[in-house]
Each structure stands twice: as C-alpha cells, then as structure tokens.
Amino acid sequence: MSAEAEVNAVPQTHSFQAETRQLLKLMIHSMYSNKEIFLRELISNASDACEKLRFLALQSPETLGDVSDLKVTLVVDKDARTLTIADNGVGMNEQDVRENLGTIARSGTRQFLTQLSGDQKKDSQLIGQFGVGFYSAFIVADKVEVLTRKAGDEAAVHWVSDGEGEFTVAAADKAERGTEITLHLRDDEAEFLEPSRIEHIVRRYSDHIGLPISLDGNTINQARALWTRPKSELKDEDYQQFYQHIAHDWEAPAVWAHHKVEGNLEYTSLLYIPKRAPMDLWDRDQARGLQLYVKRVFILDRAAELLPSYLRFVRGLVDSADLPLNVSREILQGNRTAGKLKSALTKRVLDLLDDLAKNRPDDYAEFWKTFGAVLKEGIVEDAPNQARLAGLLRFASTTSGERQSVTLADYVARMPAEQTSIYFHSADSLAAARNSPHLEGFRKKGFEVLLLTDRIDEWVTAHLSEFDGRKLVSVAAAAADVEGVIETADKAKLDGDFAETLPKLQQALDGRIASARLSSRLTESPSCLVAAEHGVSRRLEEMLRQAGESVPTSLPILEINAEHPLVERLKGCNDEADFADLAELLLGQAVLAEGGQLSDPSRFVKSLNALLLGRGGQGGGAGLIL
Ligand code: ADP
Ligand code: MG
C-alpha cells in the first residue's frame, strides 16, 4: 500500500456542502411518492460509467483492460436488508468520490433551491427537472456505502453516509475496477428486496440501457441501445423512458423523431422536444446539445456543435457512422461531416416542428409558449432556413386574443385587397402595443397589426424583411407606404392650415424632435412619435442603450392629429408661454403613450398644471379644460 492510501485507511469524516444537505432533505421528503426512481438513477449512473470506460479504452486499451463484458449487476441480501448496484465501469478515485458524491457542482443549484415552495407536488416536479441523481438513494436507504476503484488504479475507496450531513471516506480493497453501491434499506422498504419488484422497475425504467442488467445471474433487460432497435419494436413508453434517462427530465417529452439514415451520410438520430424549458435556457454558457455516439460508442455528452443554438432546447442523440472515433469538440467544429450532420439534424427538427404545428396545433401552441422566443433566434441566425422558420412563427395581433397564435400565412390570407404589406407594432407589453396611438388609423381601416412584445422581436423584424412576397413594415416607422395606407381627409389643405404652426412647434421642441408634421395615422390621440426613415426603431434604440451600447441618437418625428381639440388649440394659440406648454404636453403624451420615460418629468408636470390651472397656478379664466 502506498503512504497516501495508509493515511486514509482510517475513515475521514467530511461534511456535505450546505446546498447538498438542503437538497437531500427536500428530496427525500418530496420524492417519496415516486421513490422507485432511485433505481433508475443508480442504474443510469452505472451505465454512464461503463460508457465512459468504453470511450477511454479507445485511447489506452492496455491500461484499462477488457471492456467487452461491461455490465450492471444487482444483488439482494435479505438477511442484511441490502440492495447492491454494481458496475464494472470507469470507477472513481478518492478525489472523484469527494467531488461527485459530496457536492452538487451544478450551476444554478442555489437559485433552484429558492424556487422550491414547500408544496410537495410542485417541488417534486422541480426536483425531477433538476435531476435527483445519486442522492435519490437516500429516499429508500438510511445508509449508503460506495466501494469504488478507478480503472487503471490499484487503490479503492470506501464512502459511507447516512445522508444526514456527513460522509466518511477511507481507503479500501476491491478486486476489480468499477463501483458497488450498497443501500441499507429503511425499515419500511422491504419491497426492494423482492426480485419480482426489482425486475418490474428495471423493465419499466431501464429496459433500453445498452448493457446487460442482471439479477441473480439472469439478464432482466433488453440490453440493446434503444435507438439501434427497429421502430416497429418500440412503444411510446419506451421512447419516453429513454428520454427521461438521457435528459434527466421528470416529465415525458412533447414529441420525438427517430430516424435511421443511410446514403452518403449515415447516422441514426433520436430527437426529443421537451415539454418544459430547462432553468438554464437563457444562459449562453450552459451545456447544451445532443449526445454524440460514433458507431454505438458514447463520445460526448452535450455536443453543441451538432445543432444551431436556436434549437438548444432539443434533447436526444445522434449515432454517426462517418465521424472518427477519436472525434473531440475541437475536431467537430471544423469537420465537414459534422457540418453536414448539423444541417441534416436541423432539417429533422424543423420537420418535426412542422409536423407538430400541422397535426397537433394545441401541442404546438404549448411548444410555442415555452420555446417560441428561442426559435425566433433562428430568423436572425439561420438565413438558409429563414423561410421555413417564418412559417413556424406565431404572433399576437389586433384581431387575436392574448396568445401568440397568428401565423404569417393566416395574416396574409386575411389581408383586404388594398393592403400590400404586413404591419407590426412592438412594445414592452401587449397592453401597451394594443393601445398604442400608432394603431388608430390601421384599426379604422380594418387592417390587422401584429403585436410584438418579445425583446428578440426587434431583431426578428430587422432580419425578416418579407414573407410570401409581402414586406414586413412597422406601423411606427415613417415609411411612405404606411402613409399611403391611411386615407387622409384633405392633406394639402390641412398642411396649408398648419403652415405656420408646424415650424413653430418644431422650434419649441428644438433638439428633442427631428421635425413636426401632421399625422394621417391618428384618429383619437393628439400626438405620437415615429422613427425617422431608415432609423433604428425607437424600442431597439432604447434596448441597445440599456445594454450599454453606444447608439447614435436619432431624433424622432412628432406627429400631431389635426382634428384633436388640443392640436386645434395649439394652432389658435398666440401666447408664447401657452404654446410652449402645449408643445411640451403633446411631446410628453406621445412619449407616455408608448410606455416611454419622460426625460424631464417636472417640466412636463409644470406645463400640464399651467394649462389646467392657468399661469401662476391660480385657476381662473386662462385654464384649459382637457
Ligand atoms: P449525474 O449523473 O447527472 O452527473 P449524479 O448525482 O447521478 O449526477 O451523479 C454524480 C456523479 O457521480 C456522476 O456524474 C459521476 O461522476 C459520479 N458517479 C455516480 N455513480 C457512479 C458510478 N456508478 N460510477 C462512476 N461514477 C459515478
Ligand atoms: Mg446520474
């Protein structure tokens, strides 16, 4: 024995990380109604350990020994009341044991814990989503022992814990590489000593594992990797169980697709769309992507290179016959075959979504609610598939309810004959979008307007310039064709009437607006702001500024409604101070109507009060009743 091993021969006591302790407690409590899943978790770990070894042995076959008989063995000891799950996989050394079984290293653990409510049903779902893993052993055991020896090492490690807060680690002997996990079952868990019960659970959750799982010397699962089996042999339940194994998800997936492809690209893919978004969906640094196998050998767990980032919610695997076995993340990035695989898999996912949208619209609506904002990134990122993606978009509109349910095709089909473009309006909330003054003229005319509220929408509309030959046009942009859409009474005459007022108004608001002009889009409100032609949209400008980007300031155009009493009042106003107050009010109202922030609120309030109460705040004759 080495000196290091001797020191550790006496069990060393360690404390669990605080989060681990908290999670353990909560888990035992809230997972109890589903306690049998502990076996799925431990078998899943055993299978992962065997796959890891198979992969490592490709590089150093001599040191790691024979990998042809990888297996999981279950042993019941009724007298000792123990259940042991053993594998001959990669095993762990002391450091591995302390890191893997003493901490929950996953990012977001703390945040996850704050989401737990104490409501058992909700919490068990959340915990399931988070992944219960190794610790689920404590749902049924009051003491867990792990005896493990890392492949290539001589020394073994013995880990013991009662799951209460501490664990011990000591050096030990073990004849073969691999891991043995022994559960000392709680008093009322005798059911897990019954071979028939164990067999039932294994069939239910672990049938698809590509290794033999044996009990009393008999193999009790299919022992063939699920994706290698013919589709005709597989039931929905098989696919669902397999999903839960690879995605660590508690719920069944929304939909999946299994393909075996031969030809100049040869692969099997099994792609799943989850029902629920993972907690790190918006975390750009989080691991994502498919599992990669090459000729049945597990290579990478989350290979982000095989799908574009806007499909990061897709789980599953691809088993390629064309990539080399020594493929790494670095190699994948520049590899032509990997590139081809990526575009083939992207098409498969889009096919799957098309199919869902067409045949199960309600489920697609759920999908859209969960992942729609992510899929929209594809409009920006994936030009070759943009037209297909546009067909998958769903919007709220002036004619729809709260839900984003309108397709661009629906919209186009409903367009009146004289309408040529697709109109949209974006705001920070649906209510703000729906009530915006910009929509007044369109509403009067009977033109539907798409209402956009996701932040990504600003980029979507900047990149998606048309659909089905129709341009997408913002109602808030000053584009000429928006003007043409709306009937104006007698614009020339009106312009004449306001020939003096408009330049005066512009002067009163000098430095804050680019120009002032009469609006043809307002029917009820006195004023609104529009972006200058070719200018960045006002909302995008604001978003970029918030993100700390330097944006060249482009001043908006102030449009006023000639028929509004306030504007008539402006036209007839000869008092310079009153004119300035009215101008202030028209600009301020336009800003507020879009949900914007006044740059000088007290100035606005002063002007408002001066107009309401008369100058000097005395009330009296000069007051304006609004
Ligand atoms: P996960 O499987 O999601 O990583 P677990 O809690 O199930 O999380 O397991 C934690 C870690 O412990 C694993 O990632 C692995 O490194 C290690 N581990 C667990 N069981 C085994 C085993 N049978 N053989 C080798 N390593 C294991
Ligand atoms: Mg696990």
XYZ file of C-alpha atoms in Angstrom, residues 386-387 390 408 422 460-461 463-473:
18
model
C -35.383 31.559 -42.657
C -38.413 30.987 -44.863
C -41.033 32.176 -40.695
C -47.949 34.926 -41.124
C -47.685 43.049 -43.302
C -36.545 39.298 -35.959
C -38.231 42.140 -37.790
C -33.893 40.365 -40.385
C -37.191 39.130 -41.760
C -37.922 41.739 -44.365
C -40.695 39.853 -46.127
C -42.960 36.850 -46.075
C -44.609 35.359 -49.133
C -43.588 38.388 -51.172
C -45.089 40.921 -48.715
C -42.917 43.344 -46.831
C -42.998 43.494 -43.072
C -43.475 47.133 -42.092
